[in-house]
Tab-separated table of C-alpha atoms in Angstrom:
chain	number	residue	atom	x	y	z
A	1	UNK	CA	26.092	23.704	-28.570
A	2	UNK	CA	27.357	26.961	-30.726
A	3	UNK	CA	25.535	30.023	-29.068
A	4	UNK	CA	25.108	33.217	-31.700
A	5	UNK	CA	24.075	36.359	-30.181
A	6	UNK	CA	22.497	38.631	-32.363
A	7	UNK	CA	19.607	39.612	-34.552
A	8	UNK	CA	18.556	37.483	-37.040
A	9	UNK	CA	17.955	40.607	-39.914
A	10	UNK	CA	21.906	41.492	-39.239
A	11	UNK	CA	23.633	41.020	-41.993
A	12	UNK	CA	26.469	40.248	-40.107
A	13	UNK	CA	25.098	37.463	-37.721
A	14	UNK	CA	23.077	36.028	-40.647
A	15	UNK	CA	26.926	35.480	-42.619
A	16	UNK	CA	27.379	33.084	-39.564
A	17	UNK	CA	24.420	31.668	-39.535
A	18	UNK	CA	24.725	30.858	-43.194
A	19	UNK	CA	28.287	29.570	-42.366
A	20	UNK	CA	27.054	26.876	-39.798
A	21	UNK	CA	24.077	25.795	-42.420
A	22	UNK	CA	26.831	25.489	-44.841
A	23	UNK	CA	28.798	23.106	-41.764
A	24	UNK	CA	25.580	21.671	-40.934
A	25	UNK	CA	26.526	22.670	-37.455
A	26	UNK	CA	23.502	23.366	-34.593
A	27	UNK	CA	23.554	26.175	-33.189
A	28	UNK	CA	21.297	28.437	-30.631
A	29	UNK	CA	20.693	32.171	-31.251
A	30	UNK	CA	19.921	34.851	-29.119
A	31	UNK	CA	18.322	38.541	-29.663
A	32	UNK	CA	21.016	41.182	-29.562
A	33	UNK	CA	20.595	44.410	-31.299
A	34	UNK	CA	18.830	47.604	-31.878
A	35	UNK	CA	14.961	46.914	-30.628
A	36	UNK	CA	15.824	44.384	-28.899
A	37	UNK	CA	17.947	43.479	-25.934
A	38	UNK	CA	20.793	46.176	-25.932
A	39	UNK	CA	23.959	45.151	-26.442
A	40	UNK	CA	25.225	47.820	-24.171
A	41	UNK	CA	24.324	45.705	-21.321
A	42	UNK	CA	27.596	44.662	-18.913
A	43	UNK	CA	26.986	41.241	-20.063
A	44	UNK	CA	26.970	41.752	-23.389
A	45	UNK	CA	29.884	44.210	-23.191
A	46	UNK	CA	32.277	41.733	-21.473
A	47	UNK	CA	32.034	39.648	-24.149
A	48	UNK	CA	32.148	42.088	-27.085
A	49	UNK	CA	33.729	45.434	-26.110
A	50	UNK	CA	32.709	47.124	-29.285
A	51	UNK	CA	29.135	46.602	-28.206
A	52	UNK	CA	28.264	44.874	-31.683
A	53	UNK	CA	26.599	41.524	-33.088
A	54	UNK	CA	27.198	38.384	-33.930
A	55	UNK	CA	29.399	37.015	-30.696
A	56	UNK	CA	30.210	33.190	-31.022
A	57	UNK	CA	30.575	30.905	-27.905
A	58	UNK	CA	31.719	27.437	-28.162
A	59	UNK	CA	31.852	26.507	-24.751
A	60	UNK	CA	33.884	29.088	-22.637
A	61	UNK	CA	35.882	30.267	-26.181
A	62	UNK	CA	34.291	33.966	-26.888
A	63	UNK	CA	34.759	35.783	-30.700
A	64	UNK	CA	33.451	38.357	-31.777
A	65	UNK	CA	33.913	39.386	-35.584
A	66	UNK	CA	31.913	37.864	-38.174
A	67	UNK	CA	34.363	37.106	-40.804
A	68	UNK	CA	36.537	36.034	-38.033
A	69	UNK	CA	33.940	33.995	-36.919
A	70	UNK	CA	33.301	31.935	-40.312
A	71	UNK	CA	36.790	31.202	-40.779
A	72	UNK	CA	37.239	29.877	-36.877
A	73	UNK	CA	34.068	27.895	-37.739
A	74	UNK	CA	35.000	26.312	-41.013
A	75	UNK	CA	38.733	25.828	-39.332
A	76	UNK	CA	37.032	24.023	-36.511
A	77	UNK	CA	35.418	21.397	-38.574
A	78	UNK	CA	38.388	21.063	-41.093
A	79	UNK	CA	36.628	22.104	-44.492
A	80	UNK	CA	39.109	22.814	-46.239
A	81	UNK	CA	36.404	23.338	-49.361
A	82	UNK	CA	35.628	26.715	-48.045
A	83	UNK	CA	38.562	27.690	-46.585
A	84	UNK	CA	41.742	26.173	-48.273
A	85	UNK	CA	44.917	25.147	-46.578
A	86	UNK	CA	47.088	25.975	-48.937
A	87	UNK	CA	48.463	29.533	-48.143
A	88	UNK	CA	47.533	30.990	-51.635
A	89	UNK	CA	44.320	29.527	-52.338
A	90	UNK	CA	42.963	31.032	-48.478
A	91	UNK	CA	44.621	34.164	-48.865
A	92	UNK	CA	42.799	34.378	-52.314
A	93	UNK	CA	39.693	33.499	-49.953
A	94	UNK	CA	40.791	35.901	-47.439
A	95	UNK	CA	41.317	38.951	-49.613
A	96	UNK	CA	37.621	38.905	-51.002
A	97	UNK	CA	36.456	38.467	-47.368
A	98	UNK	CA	38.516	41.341	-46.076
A	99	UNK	CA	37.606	43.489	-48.951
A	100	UNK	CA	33.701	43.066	-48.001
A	101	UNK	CA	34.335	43.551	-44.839
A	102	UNK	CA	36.511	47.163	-45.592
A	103	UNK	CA	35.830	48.274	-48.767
A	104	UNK	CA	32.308	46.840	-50.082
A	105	UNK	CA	30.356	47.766	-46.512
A	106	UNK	CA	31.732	50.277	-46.150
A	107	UNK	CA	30.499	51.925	-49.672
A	108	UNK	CA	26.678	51.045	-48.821
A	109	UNK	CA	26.569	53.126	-45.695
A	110	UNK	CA	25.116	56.328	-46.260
A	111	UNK	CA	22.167	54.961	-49.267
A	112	UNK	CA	21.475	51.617	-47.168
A	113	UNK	CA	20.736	54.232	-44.120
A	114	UNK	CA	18.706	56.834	-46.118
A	115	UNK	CA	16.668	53.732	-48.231
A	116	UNK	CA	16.309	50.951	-46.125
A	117	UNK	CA	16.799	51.923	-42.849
A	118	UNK	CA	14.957	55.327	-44.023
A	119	UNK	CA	17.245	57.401	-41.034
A	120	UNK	CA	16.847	61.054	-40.202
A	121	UNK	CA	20.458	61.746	-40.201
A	122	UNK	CA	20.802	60.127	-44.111
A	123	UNK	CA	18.197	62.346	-45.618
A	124	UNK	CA	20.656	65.274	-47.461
A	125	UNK	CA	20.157	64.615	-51.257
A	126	UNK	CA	23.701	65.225	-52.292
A	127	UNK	CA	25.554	62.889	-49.958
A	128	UNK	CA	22.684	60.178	-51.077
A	129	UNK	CA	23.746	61.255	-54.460
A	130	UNK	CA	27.622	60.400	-53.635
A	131	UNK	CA	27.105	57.274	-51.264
A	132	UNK	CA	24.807	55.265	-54.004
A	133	UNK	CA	27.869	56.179	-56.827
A	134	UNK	CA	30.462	54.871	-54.448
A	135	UNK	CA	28.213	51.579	-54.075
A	136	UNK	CA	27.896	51.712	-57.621
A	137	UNK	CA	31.855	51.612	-58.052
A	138	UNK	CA	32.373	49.363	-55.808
A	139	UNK	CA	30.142	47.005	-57.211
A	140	UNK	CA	31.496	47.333	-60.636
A	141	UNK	CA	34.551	45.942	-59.228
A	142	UNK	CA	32.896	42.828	-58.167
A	143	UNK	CA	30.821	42.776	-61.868
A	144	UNK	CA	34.615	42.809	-63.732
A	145	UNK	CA	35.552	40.066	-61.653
A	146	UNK	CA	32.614	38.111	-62.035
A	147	UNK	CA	32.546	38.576	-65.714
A	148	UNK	CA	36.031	36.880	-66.203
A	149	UNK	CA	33.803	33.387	-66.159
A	150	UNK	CA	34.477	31.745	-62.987
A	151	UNK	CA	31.316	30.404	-61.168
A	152	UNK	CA	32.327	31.849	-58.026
A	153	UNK	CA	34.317	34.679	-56.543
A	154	UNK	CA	37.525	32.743	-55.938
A	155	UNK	CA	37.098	30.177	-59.109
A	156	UNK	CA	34.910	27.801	-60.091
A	157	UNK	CA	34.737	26.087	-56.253
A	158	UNK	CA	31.726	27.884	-53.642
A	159	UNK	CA	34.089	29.238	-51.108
A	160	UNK	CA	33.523	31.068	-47.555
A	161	UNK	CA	34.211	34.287	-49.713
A	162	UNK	CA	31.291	33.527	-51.152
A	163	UNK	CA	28.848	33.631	-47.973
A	164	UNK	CA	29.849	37.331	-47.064
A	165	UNK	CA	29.834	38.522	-50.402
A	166	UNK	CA	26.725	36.774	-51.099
A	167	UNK	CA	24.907	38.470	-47.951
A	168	UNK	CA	26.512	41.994	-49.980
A	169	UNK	CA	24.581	40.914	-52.970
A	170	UNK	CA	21.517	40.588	-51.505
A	171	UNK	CA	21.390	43.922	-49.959
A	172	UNK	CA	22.558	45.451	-53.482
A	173	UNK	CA	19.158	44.019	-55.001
A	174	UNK	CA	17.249	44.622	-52.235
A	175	UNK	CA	17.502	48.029	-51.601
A	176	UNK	CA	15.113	49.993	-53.426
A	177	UNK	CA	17.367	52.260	-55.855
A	178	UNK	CA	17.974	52.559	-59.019
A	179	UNK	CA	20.834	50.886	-60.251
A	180	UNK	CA	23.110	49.442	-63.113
A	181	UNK	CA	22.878	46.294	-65.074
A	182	UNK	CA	25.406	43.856	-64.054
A	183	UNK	CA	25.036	40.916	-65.649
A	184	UNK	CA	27.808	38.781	-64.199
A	185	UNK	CA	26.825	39.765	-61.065
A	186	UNK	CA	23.008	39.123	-61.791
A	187	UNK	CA	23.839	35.206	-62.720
A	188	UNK	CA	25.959	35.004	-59.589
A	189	UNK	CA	23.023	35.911	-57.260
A	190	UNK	CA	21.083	33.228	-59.206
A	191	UNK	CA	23.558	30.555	-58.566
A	192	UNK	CA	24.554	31.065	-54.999
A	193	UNK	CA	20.269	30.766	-54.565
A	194	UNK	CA	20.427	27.217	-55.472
A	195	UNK	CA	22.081	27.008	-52.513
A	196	UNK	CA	19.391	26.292	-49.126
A	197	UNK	CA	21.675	28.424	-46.608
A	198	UNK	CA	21.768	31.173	-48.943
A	199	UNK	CA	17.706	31.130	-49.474
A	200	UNK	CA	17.221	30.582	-45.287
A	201	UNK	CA	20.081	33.176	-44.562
A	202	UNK	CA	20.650	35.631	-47.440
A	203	UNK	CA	17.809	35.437	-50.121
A	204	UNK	CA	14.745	35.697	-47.743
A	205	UNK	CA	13.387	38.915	-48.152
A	206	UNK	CA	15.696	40.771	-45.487
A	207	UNK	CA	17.959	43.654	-47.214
């Protein structure tokens, strides 16, 4: 069986987790993280050198990564649904997974620390100022996208682009800020929730 190690309220483990509900795969998890077991343990560190969650292991095969551990997943069982074959259609896949991974994350930082996470070291007004109008930009970039009428982020098929951006959505109306209407974005949210991974991974309460 699949063995995830990590924290169930990452955001990154819970983009595999949605992944294998999405593959219907089973899967066993174990507590990695801040609070609980430390993933700067030996053990942990052989297996992940960056000391960070989720690690896969299916069988002796190790990966760390989480985008890099959907697609290996979804690759694995041949579902070609969520990540196409076809060399355009996944890199059009790819590109909207990389750019949450780089871009989109990346822009949450400093107000997701400060609001959520409610961190000493976030707590100077100015930089809060900046780091919620980066997330803001960034998110308008999603909202243009959105509003161009496809259902999802890739066209009108639910793609793996759509789990990790999905878990990005959640955390953008979760986080307890004021913020901008964006509609497109608003009726995205709505549909990826008819989806049960989504509400048991993404859309259950956890920023």
């Amino acid at each position: 069986m699949l063995k995830i190690l990590g924290k169930a309220s990452s955001i990154n483990v819970r983009k595999v987790l949605w992944t294998c509900a999405e593959l219907d795969l089973p899967f066993e998890r174990e507590d990695w993280g801040s609070g609980l077991r430390p993933t700067s343990e030996p053990a942990f560190l052989q297996l992940n050198p960056n000391a960070l969650v989720p690690v896969l292991r299916d069988g002796d095969f190790v990966l760390w990564e989480s985008n890099a551990i959907c697609r290996y997943l979804c690759a694995r069982e041949e579902r070609c649904d969520l990540l196409p074959a076809a060399p355009r259609a996944r890199a059009r896949v790819e590109q909207w997974m990389d750019w949450q991974a780089t871009e989109l994350n990346n822009s949450w930082k400093y107000a997701f620390m400060a609001l959520v996470r409610e961190s000493p070291q976030h707590r100077n007004a100015a930089d809060l100022e900046a780091g919620i109008a980066n997330w803001v930009k960034h998110m308008a970039i999603l909202e243009r996208h959105l509003q161009a009428g496809a259902e999802y982020v890739t066209g009108d098929a639910f793609t793996l682009a759509d789990v990790v951006l999905g878990l990005s959505v959640n955390r953008w109306f979760m986080t307890p800020m004021k913020r901008p209407d964006y509609p497109a974005v608003a009726a995205y949210y709505e549909r990826l929730s008819r989806r049960a991974g989504f509400l048991q991974y993404g859309r259950n309460g956890t920023p």
